[in-house]
Coordinates of C-alpha atoms and ligand atoms in Angstrom, one line a residue:
X819 CA 29.8 7.1 11.4
X820 CA 28.0 5.8 14.5
X821 CA 27.9 2.1 15.3
X822 CA 24.9 0.3 17.0
X823 CA 24.1 -3.3 18.0
X824 CA 20.7 -2.8 16.3
X825 CA 18.9 -0.2 14.3
X826 CA 15.0 -0.3 14.5
X827 CA 13.2 1.6 11.8
X828 CA 10.0 3.2 12.9
X829 CA 8.7 4.3 16.2
X830 CA 5.1 2.9 16.1
X831 CA 3.9 0.4 18.4
X832 CA 6.3 -2.3 17.0
X833 CA 9.5 -0.1 17.1
X834 CA 8.8 1.2 20.6
X835 CA 8.3 -2.1 22.1
X836 CA 11.2 -3.5 20.2
X837 CA 13.4 -0.9 21.7
X838 CA 12.0 -1.6 25.3
X839 CA 13.0 -5.3 24.9
X840 CA 16.4 -5.0 23.3
X841 CA 17.6 -1.9 25.1
X842 CA 15.9 -2.2 28.7
X843 CA 15.5 -5.9 28.9
X844 CA 18.6 -7.1 27.2
X845 CA 20.9 -4.3 27.4
X846 CA 21.6 -4.0 23.6
X847 CA 22.7 -0.6 22.1
X848 CA 19.7 -0.1 20.0
X849 CA 18.6 3.1 18.1
X850 CA 15.3 3.8 16.4
X851 CA 14.9 6.0 13.3
X852 CA 11.6 7.4 12.7
X853 CA 10.3 9.6 9.8
X854 CA 7.6 11.3 12.0
X855 CA 8.3 13.8 14.7
X856 CA 7.1 11.8 17.5
X857 CA 6.0 8.1 18.5
X858 CA 2.8 6.3 17.7
X859 CA 3.1 5.5 14.0
X860 CA -0.2 5.0 12.5
X861 CA -1.8 6.9 15.5
X862 CA 0.8 9.8 14.9
X863 CA 0.0 10.2 11.1
X864 CA -3.7 9.4 10.8
X865 CA -5.5 12.4 12.5
X866 CA -8.6 12.7 10.3
X867 CA -12.0 13.3 11.9
X868 CA -13.5 10.0 13.2
X869 CA -10.3 8.2 13.4
X870 CA -10.7 5.1 15.7
X871 CA -9.7 1.7 16.5
X872 CA -11.8 -1.1 14.9
X873 CA -10.6 -3.6 17.7
X874 CA -11.5 -3.0 21.3
X875 CA -8.9 -1.0 23.3
X876 CA -8.7 -3.5 26.0
X877 CA -7.5 -5.9 23.3
X878 CA -5.6 -3.3 21.1
X879 CA -3.1 -2.4 23.7
X880 CA 0.3 -3.6 25.0
X881 CA 0.2 -6.7 27.4
X882 CA 4.0 -6.7 28.1
X883 CA 3.6 -4.8 31.3
X884 CA 1.1 -5.6 34.0
X885 CA 1.6 -2.2 35.6
X886 CA 0.8 -0.4 32.3
X887 CA -2.3 -2.4 31.8
X888 CA -3.6 -1.9 35.3
X889 CA -3.0 1.6 35.4
X890 CA -4.0 2.9 32.0
X891 CA -7.6 3.8 31.6
X892 CA -9.4 3.6 28.4
X893 CA -12.6 5.8 28.3
X894 CA -14.2 4.2 25.4
X895 CA -14.6 0.5 24.2
X896 CA -13.3 1.6 21.0
X897 CA -11.0 4.4 21.4
X898 CA -10.6 7.4 19.2
X899 CA -7.2 8.5 17.7
X900 CA -6.3 11.2 20.2
X901 CA -6.5 8.6 23.1
X902 CA -4.5 5.8 21.1
X903 CA -1.8 8.5 20.5
X904 CA -1.9 9.7 24.1
X905 CA -1.3 6.1 25.0
X906 CA 1.5 5.9 22.8
X907 CA 3.1 9.0 24.4
X908 CA 2.5 7.8 27.8
X909 CA 4.4 4.5 27.1
X910 CA 7.1 6.6 25.5
X911 CA 7.3 8.6 28.8
X912 CA 7.0 5.6 31.1
X913 CA 9.7 3.9 29.8
X914 CA 11.8 6.8 28.6
X915 CA 11.9 5.5 25.1
X916 CA 12.5 8.9 23.2
X917 CA 16.1 9.4 24.2
X918 CA 17.0 6.5 21.7
X919 CA 14.8 7.6 19.1
X920 CA 15.9 9.9 16.3
X921 CA 12.7 11.5 14.9
X922 CA 12.2 13.3 11.7
X923 CA 14.7 11.3 9.9
X924 CA 13.8 8.8 7.1
X925 CA 15.9 5.7 6.3
X926 CA 16.3 5.5 2.6
X927 CA 19.0 2.7 2.0
X928 CA 20.2 -0.5 3.8
X929 CA 23.4 -2.2 2.6
X930 CA 24.5 -5.4 3.9
X931 CA 28.4 -5.8 4.1
X932 CA 29.2 -9.7 4.4
X933 CA 32.8 -9.3 5.3
X934 CA 31.9 -7.0 8.2
X935 CA 28.7 -8.9 8.9
X936 CA 26.7 -5.6 9.4
X937 CA 24.2 -3.3 7.5
X938 CA 25.0 0.2 6.6
X939 CA 21.9 2.2 7.2
X940 CA 21.6 5.5 5.2
X941 CA 19.2 8.3 6.0
X942 CA 17.6 11.0 3.8
X943 CA 20.0 13.6 5.3
X944 CA 22.7 11.6 3.8
X945 CA 24.3 10.2 7.1
X946 CA 25.1 6.6 7.6
X947 CA 25.2 4.4 10.6
X948 CA 26.1 0.8 11.0
X949 CA 24.4 -2.1 12.9
X950 CA 24.8 -5.7 13.0
X951 CA 21.0 -6.1 13.1
X952 CA 18.3 -4.0 11.4
X953 CA 14.8 -4.4 12.3
X954 CA 12.1 -3.0 10.0
X955 CA 9.2 -1.8 12.4
X956 CA 8.0 0.2 9.4
X957 CA 4.3 -0.6 9.4
X958 CA 2.0 -2.4 7.2
X959 CA -0.2 0.5 6.5
X960 CA 2.2 3.4 6.6
X961 CA 2.7 4.3 2.8
X962 CA -0.6 6.0 1.5
X963 CA -1.9 5.0 -1.9
X964 CA -2.1 8.1 -3.8
X965 CA -4.1 7.7 -6.9
X966 CA -3.7 10.5 -9.5
X967 CA -6.8 11.8 -11.3
X968 CA -6.5 14.0 -14.3
X969 CA -6.6 17.7 -13.4
X970 CA -5.9 17.1 -9.7
X971 CA -3.4 19.9 -9.5
X972 CA -6.0 22.3 -10.9
X973 CA -8.4 21.9 -7.9
X974 CA -8.6 25.3 -6.2
X975 CA -10.1 24.0 -2.8
X976 CA -8.4 22.1 -0.2
X977 CA -7.3 18.7 -0.8
X978 CA -6.8 16.4 2.1
X979 CA -5.4 12.9 2.6
X980 CA -6.8 11.2 5.6
X981 CA -3.2 9.9 6.6
X982 CA -1.8 13.5 6.8
X983 CA -5.0 15.2 7.8
X984 CA -4.1 18.8 8.6
X985 CA -5.1 19.8 12.4
X986 CA -7.3 22.6 13.3
X987 CA -9.4 22.6 10.1
X988 CA -13.0 23.5 10.3
X989 CA -15.4 21.9 7.7
X990 CA -18.5 23.7 9.0
X991 CA -20.6 25.1 6.2
X992 CA -18.5 23.6 3.5
X993 CA -19.1 21.6 0.4
X994 CA -17.0 18.6 1.0
X995 CA -16.3 15.4 -1.2
X996 CA -14.9 12.1 0.3
X997 CA -13.4 9.6 -2.2
X998 CA -13.0 6.0 -0.7
X999 CA -15.2 3.8 1.3
X1000 CA -12.7 1.7 3.2
X1001 CA -12.2 1.9 7.1
X1002 CA -10.9 5.5 7.1
X1003 CA -13.5 6.7 4.5
X1004 CA -16.3 5.3 6.6
X1005 CA -14.9 6.9 9.7
X1006 CA -14.3 10.3 8.0
X1007 CA -17.8 10.2 6.4
X1008 CA -19.7 9.5 9.5
X1009 CA -17.9 12.1 11.5
X1010 CA -18.1 15.0 9.3
X1011 CA -21.5 14.7 7.7
X1012 CA -23.4 16.4 10.6
X1013 CA -20.9 19.3 10.3
X1014 CA -20.6 20.2 6.8
X1015 CA -23.0 21.9 4.5
X1016 CA -23.1 19.4 2.1
X1017 CA -21.2 15.8 1.7
X1018 CA -20.8 13.8 -1.5
X1019 CA -19.3 10.3 -1.2
X1020 CA -17.6 8.8 -4.1
X1021 CA -17.6 5.0 -3.8
X1022 CA -16.0 2.5 -6.2
X1023 CA -16.5 -0.5 -4.0
X1024 CA -18.9 -0.5 -0.9
X1025 CA -17.5 -2.0 2.3
X1026 CA -19.3 -4.4 4.9
X1027 CA -19.5 -2.3 8.1
X1028 CA -20.6 -4.0 11.4
X1029 CA -21.7 -1.7 14.3
X1030 CA -19.3 -0.8 17.1
X1031 CA -21.8 -0.4 19.8
X1032 CA -19.3 1.9 21.2
X1033 CA -19.7 2.8 25.0
X1034 CA -17.6 3.7 28.1
X1035 CA -15.0 1.1 28.9
X1036 CA -15.3 1.0 32.6
X1037 CA -17.4 -2.2 32.8
X1038 CA -15.3 -4.1 30.5
X1039 CA -12.0 -2.9 32.1
X1040 CA -13.3 -3.7 35.5
X1041 CA -14.0 -7.1 34.4
X1042 CA -10.7 -8.0 32.8
X1043 CA -8.4 -6.2 35.2
X1044 CA -8.4 -8.9 38.0
X1045 CA -7.0 -11.3 35.7
X1046 CA -5.7 -9.4 32.6
X1047 CA -3.2 -12.3 31.7
X1048 CA -5.7 -15.1 31.2
X1049 CA -7.5 -12.6 29.0
X1050 CA -4.4 -12.0 27.0
X1051 CA -3.5 -15.6 26.7
X1052 CA -7.1 -16.3 25.3
X1053 CA -6.5 -13.6 22.7
X1054 CA -3.1 -15.1 21.7
X1055 CA -4.5 -18.4 21.1
X1056 CA -7.3 -17.2 19.2
X1057 CA -8.0 -16.8 15.5
X1058 CA -7.7 -13.1 15.1
X1059 CA -5.6 -12.1 17.9
X1060 CA -8.5 -10.9 19.8
X1061 CA -11.6 -12.6 21.4
X1062 CA -14.5 -13.5 19.0
X1063 CA -17.1 -16.4 19.4
X1064 CA -15.4 -19.1 17.2
X1065 CA -18.4 -21.3 16.2
X1066 CA -17.8 -24.8 15.5
X1067 CA -21.2 -25.7 13.5
X1068 CA -21.1 -24.9 9.8
X1069 CA -23.8 -22.4 8.9
X1070 CA -25.1 -24.6 6.1
X1071 CA -25.7 -27.3 8.8
X1072 CA -28.1 -24.8 10.7
X1073 CA -31.7 -24.2 10.2
X1074 CA -32.4 -20.8 8.8
X1075 CA -33.8 -19.7 12.3
X1076 CA -30.7 -21.1 14.1
X1077 CA -28.3 -19.3 11.6
X1078 CA -30.3 -16.1 12.3
X1079 CA -29.8 -16.5 16.0
X1080 CA -26.2 -16.6 15.6
X1081 CA -25.9 -13.8 13.3
X1082 CA -28.3 -11.6 15.4
X1083 CA -25.8 -12.2 18.3
X1084 CA -22.9 -11.6 16.5
X1085 CA -24.3 -8.1 15.2
X1086 CA -25.6 -7.5 18.7
X1087 CA -22.0 -7.9 20.0
X1088 CA -20.6 -5.9 17.1
X1089 CA -17.2 -5.4 15.9
X1090 CA -15.1 -7.8 13.5
X1091 CA -16.6 -11.2 14.5
X1092 CA -19.2 -11.8 12.3
X1093 CA -17.7 -14.6 10.1
X1094 CA -15.8 -16.5 13.1
X1095 CA -19.4 -17.6 14.1
X1096 CA -19.2 -20.3 11.4
X1097 CA -16.2 -22.4 10.4
X1098 CA -17.4 -22.5 6.8
X1099 CA -18.1 -18.8 6.2
X1100 CA -14.6 -18.0 5.1
X1101 CA -14.2 -21.0 2.9
X1102 CA -17.5 -22.2 1.4
X1103 CA -19.2 -19.8 -1.1
X1104 CA -22.7 -20.8 -0.1
X1105 CA -21.9 -20.4 3.8
X1106 CA -20.4 -17.0 3.0
X1107 CA -23.5 -16.0 0.9
X1108 CA -25.6 -16.7 4.1
X1109 CA -23.8 -14.2 6.2
X1110 CA -23.4 -11.9 3.4
X1111 CA -27.1 -11.6 2.8
X1112 CA -27.6 -11.1 6.5
X1113 CA -25.4 -8.1 6.4
X1114 CA -27.0 -6.5 3.3
X1115 CA -30.3 -7.1 5.1
X1116 CA -28.9 -4.8 7.9
X1117 CA -28.2 -2.3 5.4
X1118 CA -31.5 -2.2 3.8
X1119 CA -33.0 -1.8 7.3
X1120 CA -31.1 1.2 8.1
X1121 CA -31.0 3.1 4.9
X1122 CA -34.5 4.6 3.8
X1123 CA -33.9 5.0 0.2
X1124 CA -33.8 1.6 -1.4
X1125 CA -31.7 2.7 -4.4
X1126 CA -28.9 4.0 -2.1
X1127 CA -29.2 1.1 0.2
X1128 CA -28.5 -1.2 -2.9
X1129 CA -25.5 0.9 -4.0
X1130 CA -24.1 0.5 -0.4
X1131 CA -24.6 -3.2 -0.5
X1132 CA -21.4 -5.3 -1.4
X1133 CA -22.1 -7.7 -4.3
X1134 CA -19.0 -8.5 -5.9
X1135 CA -16.8 -10.3 -3.3
X1136 CA -17.2 -12.7 -0.4
X1137 CA -17.7 -11.0 2.9
X1138 CA -14.7 -10.8 4.8
X1139 CA -12.3 -11.1 1.8
X1140 CA -12.0 -7.3 1.9
X1141 CA -11.4 -5.6 5.5
X1142 CA -14.8 -5.2 7.3
X1143 CA -15.3 -1.9 8.8
X1144 CA -16.6 -1.2 12.3
X1145 CA -19.0 1.7 12.2
X1146 CA -20.9 4.2 14.4
X1147 CA -23.9 5.1 12.4
X1148 CA -22.3 4.9 8.9
X1149 CA -25.4 3.7 7.2
X1150 CA -27.6 6.1 9.0
X1151 CA -25.5 9.0 7.5
X1152 CA -27.1 8.5 4.2
X1153 CA -30.5 9.2 5.5
X1154 CA -29.4 12.8 6.1
X1155 CA -30.4 15.3 3.6
X1156 CA -27.1 16.8 3.1
X1157 CA -25.2 13.6 2.2
X1158 CA -25.2 12.2 -1.5
X1159 CA -23.7 9.0 -2.8
X1160 CA -22.0 8.6 -6.1
X1161 CA -21.4 5.4 -7.4
X1162 CA -18.3 5.2 -9.4
X1163 CA -19.0 2.1 -11.1
X1164 CA -21.8 3.8 -12.9
X1165 CA -20.3 7.1 -13.3
X1166 CA -16.5 7.2 -12.9
X1167 CA -14.7 10.2 -12.3
X1168 CA -13.5 11.9 -15.4
X1169 CA -11.3 14.5 -13.9
X1170 CA -10.8 17.0 -11.1
X1171 CA -11.7 20.7 -12.2
X1172 CA -10.7 24.0 -10.4
X1173 CA -13.9 24.0 -8.7
X1174 CA -14.6 20.3 -7.9
X1175 CA -15.0 16.9 -9.6
X1176 CA -16.4 16.1 -13.2
X1177 CA -18.0 12.6 -13.6
X1178 CA -19.6 11.0 -16.5
X1179 CA -23.2 12.2 -15.1
X1180 CA -22.2 15.9 -14.3
X1181 CA -20.0 18.4 -12.5
X1182 CA -19.7 18.6 -8.7
X1183 CA -18.5 21.7 -6.9
X1184 CA -16.6 21.5 -3.5
X1185 CA -14.8 23.6 -1.1
X1186 CA -12.8 20.4 0.3
X1187 CA -11.9 16.9 -1.1
X1188 CA -10.8 14.4 1.2
X1189 CA -8.8 11.4 -0.1
X1190 CA -9.4 8.1 1.7
X1191 CA -7.8 6.0 -0.6
X1192 CA -5.9 3.5 1.4
X1193 CA -2.4 2.3 1.7
X1194 CA 0.3 0.3 -0.2
X1195 CA -0.2 -2.4 2.4
X1196 CA 2.4 -4.6 3.9
X1197 CA 5.2 -4.4 1.4
X1198 CA 5.0 -0.6 0.4
X1199 CA 7.3 0.7 3.3
X1200 CA 9.8 -2.2 3.0
X1201 CA 10.1 -1.7 -0.8
X1202 CA 10.3 2.1 -0.5
X1203 CA 13.8 1.4 1.2
X1204 CA 16.8 0.6 -1.2
X1205 CA 17.6 -2.7 0.5
X1206 CA 20.6 -4.5 -0.9
X1207 CA 22.5 -7.7 0.0
X1208 CA 25.0 -9.7 -2.0
X1209 CA 24.1 -8.0 -5.3
X1210 CA 20.3 -8.2 -4.8
X1211 CA 17.5 -5.8 -4.0
X1212 CA 14.8 -6.8 -1.9
X1213 CA 12.3 -5.0 -4.0
X1214 CA 13.4 -7.0 -7.1
X1215 CA 13.3 -10.3 -5.1
X1216 CA 9.7 -9.5 -4.0
X1217 CA 8.8 -8.2 -7.4
X1218 CA 6.3 -11.2 -7.9
X1219 CA 5.2 -11.1 -4.3
X1220 CA 7.0 -11.2 -1.1
X1221 CA 9.1 -14.1 -0.2
X1222 CA 9.7 -14.6 3.6
X1223 CA 10.3 -17.3 6.2
X1224 CA 7.6 -17.1 8.8
X1225 CA 7.0 -13.4 7.7
X1226 CA 10.1 -12.6 9.9
X1227 CA 13.2 -12.7 7.5
X1228 CA 13.9 -13.2 4.1
X1229 CA 16.6 -15.3 2.4
X1230 CA 19.6 -13.5 1.1
X1231 CA 19.1 -10.7 3.4
X1232 CA 20.8 -11.8 6.8
X1233 CA 20.2 -10.1 10.0
X1234 CA 17.3 -8.4 8.8
X1235 CA 14.0 -8.8 10.6
X1236 CA 10.4 -7.6 9.8
X1237 CA 7.9 -7.1 12.4
X1238 CA 4.5 -8.1 11.2
X1239 CA 5.9 -8.9 7.8
X1240 CA 4.0 -10.3 4.9
X1241 CA 3.2 -14.0 5.2
X1242 CA 2.6 -13.6 9.0
X1243 CA -1.1 -12.9 10.3
X1244 CA -0.3 -9.2 10.9
X1245 CA -3.3 -7.2 9.2
X1246 CA -5.8 -10.2 9.6
X1247 CA -5.3 -9.9 13.3
X1248 CA -5.3 -7.5 16.4
X1249 CA -1.9 -6.0 15.4
X1250 CA -1.0 -5.5 19.0
X1251 CA -1.0 -9.4 19.4
X1252 CA 0.9 -10.0 16.5
X1253 CA 3.4 -7.3 17.2
X1254 CA 4.1 -8.3 20.5
X1255 CA 4.6 -12.0 19.4
X1256 CA 7.1 -10.8 16.6
X1257 CA 9.1 -8.2 18.9
X1258 CA 9.5 -10.8 21.5
X1259 CA 10.6 -13.6 19.0
X1260 CA 13.2 -11.3 17.6
X1261 CA 14.4 -10.2 21.0
X1262 CA 14.6 -14.0 22.2
X1263 CA 16.7 -14.6 18.9
X1264 CA 19.1 -11.8 19.2
X1265 CA 19.7 -13.0 23.0
X1266 CA 20.3 -16.4 21.8
X1267 CA 22.8 -15.4 19.1
X1268 CA 24.6 -13.1 21.5
X1269 CA 24.7 -16.0 24.3
X1270 CA 26.0 -18.3 21.6
X1271 CA 28.5 -16.1 20.0
X1272 CA 26.6 -16.1 16.6
X1273 CA 27.1 -13.1 14.4
X1274 CA 24.7 -14.0 11.5
X1275 CA 21.4 -15.6 11.0
X1276 CA 19.6 -16.0 7.6
X1277 CA 16.6 -18.4 6.7
X1278 CA 17.1 -21.3 4.3
X1279 CA 16.0 -21.1 0.8
X1280 CA 14.0 -24.3 1.1
X1281 CA 12.4 -23.4 4.4
X1282 CA 11.4 -20.1 2.7
X1283 CA 10.0 -21.7 -0.4
X1284 CA 8.1 -24.0 1.7
X1285 CA 6.7 -21.1 3.8
X1286 CA 5.8 -19.2 0.8
X1287 CA 4.0 -22.1 -0.8
X1288 CA 2.2 -22.9 2.4
X1289 CA 0.9 -19.3 2.6
X1290 CA -0.5 -19.5 -1.0
X1291 CA -1.9 -22.9 -0.6
X1292 CA -3.8 -21.9 2.6
X1293 CA -5.1 -18.7 1.2
X1294 CA -6.4 -20.5 -2.0
X1295 CA -8.3 -22.9 0.3
X1296 CA -10.2 -19.9 1.4
X1297 CA -12.5 -17.2 -0.3
X1298 CA -9.8 -14.4 0.5
X1299 CA -8.0 -14.1 -2.8
X1300 CA -11.4 -13.7 -4.5
X1301 CA -11.6 -10.1 -3.9
X1302 CA -9.6 -7.3 -5.5
X1303 CA -8.4 -6.1 -2.1
X1304 CA -5.5 -4.3 -0.5
X1305 CA -4.7 -7.8 1.3
X1306 CA -4.0 -8.8 -2.4
X1307 CA -2.1 -5.7 -3.4
X1308 CA -4.9 -4.9 -5.8
X1309 CA -5.2 -1.3 -5.0
X1310 CA -2.1 -0.4 -6.2
X1311 CA -1.5 -0.3 -9.8
X1312 CA 1.3 -2.9 -11.2
X1313 CA 1.8 -4.5 -7.9
X1314 CA 1.7 -8.4 -8.4
X1315 CA -1.6 -9.8 -6.8
X1316 CA -0.6 -12.3 -4.2
X1317 CA -2.4 -12.6 -0.9
X1318 CA -0.1 -11.0 1.6
X1319 CA -0.9 -12.1 5.2
X1320 CA -0.7 -15.6 6.7
X1321 CA -4.6 -16.7 6.6
X1322 CA -4.4 -19.6 9.2
X1323 CA -5.0 -17.5 12.3
X1324 CA -2.9 -16.1 15.2
X1325 CA -3.0 -19.1 17.4
X1326 CA -2.1 -21.6 14.7
X1327 CA 0.7 -19.2 13.6
X1328 CA 2.3 -19.0 17.0
X1329 CA 2.1 -22.7 17.5
X1330 CA 3.8 -23.2 14.0
X1331 CA 6.6 -20.4 14.7
X1332 CA 7.2 -21.8 18.1
X1333 CA 7.6 -25.4 16.9
X1334 CA 9.5 -24.7 13.7
X1335 CA 12.1 -22.4 15.4
X1336 CA 12.9 -24.8 18.1
X1337 CA 16.7 -25.3 17.5
X1338 CA 16.3 -22.4 15.1
X1339 CA 15.1 -24.9 12.3
X1340 CA 15.0 -23.4 8.9
X1341 CA 17.8 -20.8 9.8
X1342 CA 21.5 -20.8 9.0
X1343 CA 23.6 -19.8 11.8
X1344 CA 27.1 -18.5 11.6
Ligands
LIG817 P1 3.0 2.0 12.1 O1 2.3 2.4 13.3 O2 2.6 1.9 10.9 O3 4.5 2.6 12.6 C1 5.6 2.6 11.5 C2 6.4 3.7 11.6 O4 7.5 3.5 10.8 C3 6.0 5.1 11.2 O5 5.7 6.0 12.1 C4 6.8 5.5 9.9 O6 6.8 6.9 9.9 C5 8.0 4.9 10.2 N1 8.8 4.6 9.0 C6 8.1 3.9 7.9 N2 9.2 3.8 7.0 C7 10.3 4.5 7.4 C8 11.4 4.7 7.0 N3 12.0 4.2 5.8 N4 12.3 5.5 7.7 C9 11.9 5.9 9.0 N5 10.6 5.7 9.4 C10 9.9 5.0 8.8 N6 -4.8 -2.3 13.6 C11 -5.5 -3.1 14.5 O7 -5.2 -4.0 14.8 N7 -6.6 -2.4 15.1 C12 -7.0 -1.3 14.7 O8 -8.1 -0.8 15.0 C13 -6.2 -0.5 13.5 N8 -6.8 0.6 13.1 C14 -6.0 1.3 11.9 C15 -6.6 2.4 11.7 C16 -5.9 3.3 10.6 C17 -6.3 4.4 10.1 C18 -4.7 2.6 10.1 C19 -4.0 3.2 9.1 C20 -4.4 1.5 10.7 C21 -4.8 0.8 11.7 N9 -4.5 -0.5 12.1 C22 -5.2 -1.3 13.2 C23 -3.1 -1.1 11.8 C24 -2.0 -0.2 12.5 O9 -1.3 0.1 11.4 C25 -1.4 -1.3 13.5 O10 -2.3 -1.5 14.4 C26 -0.3 -0.6 14.4 O11 -0.5 0.7 14.7 C27 1.0 -1.0 13.4 O12 2.0 -0.5 14.5 P2 3.6 -0.5 13.8 O13 4.6 0.2 14.6 O14 3.9 -1.8 13.4 O15 3.5 0.4 12.5

């Protein structure tokens, strides 16, 4: 049985940087265990047509190496998956990360041995390893949600999941269905529509999509490169971990014309910054309704068939309470003669058939069905591992929603850290900003423990209870819990519905964590 100081689970952007901090900067013996066959995590797995970032690449990138950010050239404002994956591979090469990553290996269990003060890590091949510390860099959107429809196995065409999309497929001339209209769905729909003979989109809940206004990255790169660090500092202090105009005047205090000017400006800028223009958009239903109606007006302006435009217009949840999408011509796709929309609220899917899909309104024939049905977000990958300590399973402890201190650790599970765990800003932020903060916090903590000859760290139960309460209270002050979203776990049957990320913003969260963990407040050290 091999022994390590630290085992890191996952070789996405979190695990890669964690390895670099612990091995290269601090000299720990660290091993990464990764289920996939190479680095990149999300960007290794999600290879569907149109996969692309929804946060600008100059923001959605590592800031820890000045040389890296000076030398890496982004070609587009919003890079496509192959470029992000190439970036991950470049980072792995540049810092020689792969030699300490065990690929193609899934961690199945973690067992805490109190007397030895170490974790036993079991992998799917039956091997065990031990480590004093384990860091779950397992990803917030790494376990696909796989809804089952009656007759699914009978379908004789090709069935693809966006998160495991086969390479080298050619959809030209094919009759294609896409199920799901979240971010991945929108991207794949927009990308394949011009290529296929016929595309039918099955939509349960429409998303709001804001234009990307994608373009070459050169000018923006040239502007930030002379002082990338100040640019990054501003992102770290921001609400979302990337730079948006954060307006101070409530939309309800503006005249209609003044509100329109702000909204037009946000729309022209594009991306995920619409709600941040107004401090009341996320908390006051009337303010939110102003922004939502503006966005629906944009849909009506783009989609020529008013019936289709209405079906594409979200009306059942506040704007921003489900993840908004960033699009490149999504709504215009529905003006194409080969694209059709099926509203599943009117005509639900009854079953799959050998030739396609049967709904209450009729049968559809397809060569290919693409499932863009999302993920078991934030807790899925952690609960998939059988994590046990002191006779307790983490999945049982979290059965009614995750319980963490600062989104970083959970009481009863010593020496186990989570990168961008539940109850941290995580998926409500530019994940790169959040990943770097957590990775550095964990590295600083392990350094402190080593320097002070401390073997064990565990959050206090009281501190954890307070943090859970704070998260829930904060979320309930906003409109966020009003949507049946994956932020709430609502897309997974049987999952307790609790708002999963910390809603107070990246800048505030950093201040709180830095303040509260001075002198390791809220932790028991031994
Ligand atoms: P991941 O990239 O998910 O990596 C986790 C890794 O852990 C995976 O490779 C997985 O195989 C491995 N793993 C999990 N469990 C185990 C186990 N038990 N044993 C072994 N290995 C395991 N965020 C943004 O901020 N901006 C974006 O534009 C953006 N776009 C996205 C687009 C898509 C399609 C998706 C799915 C997510 C997107 N995200 C985006 C979120 C994205 O997940 C994060 O930005 C980031 O890539 C997460 O990095 P990570 O290393 O924490 O997790």
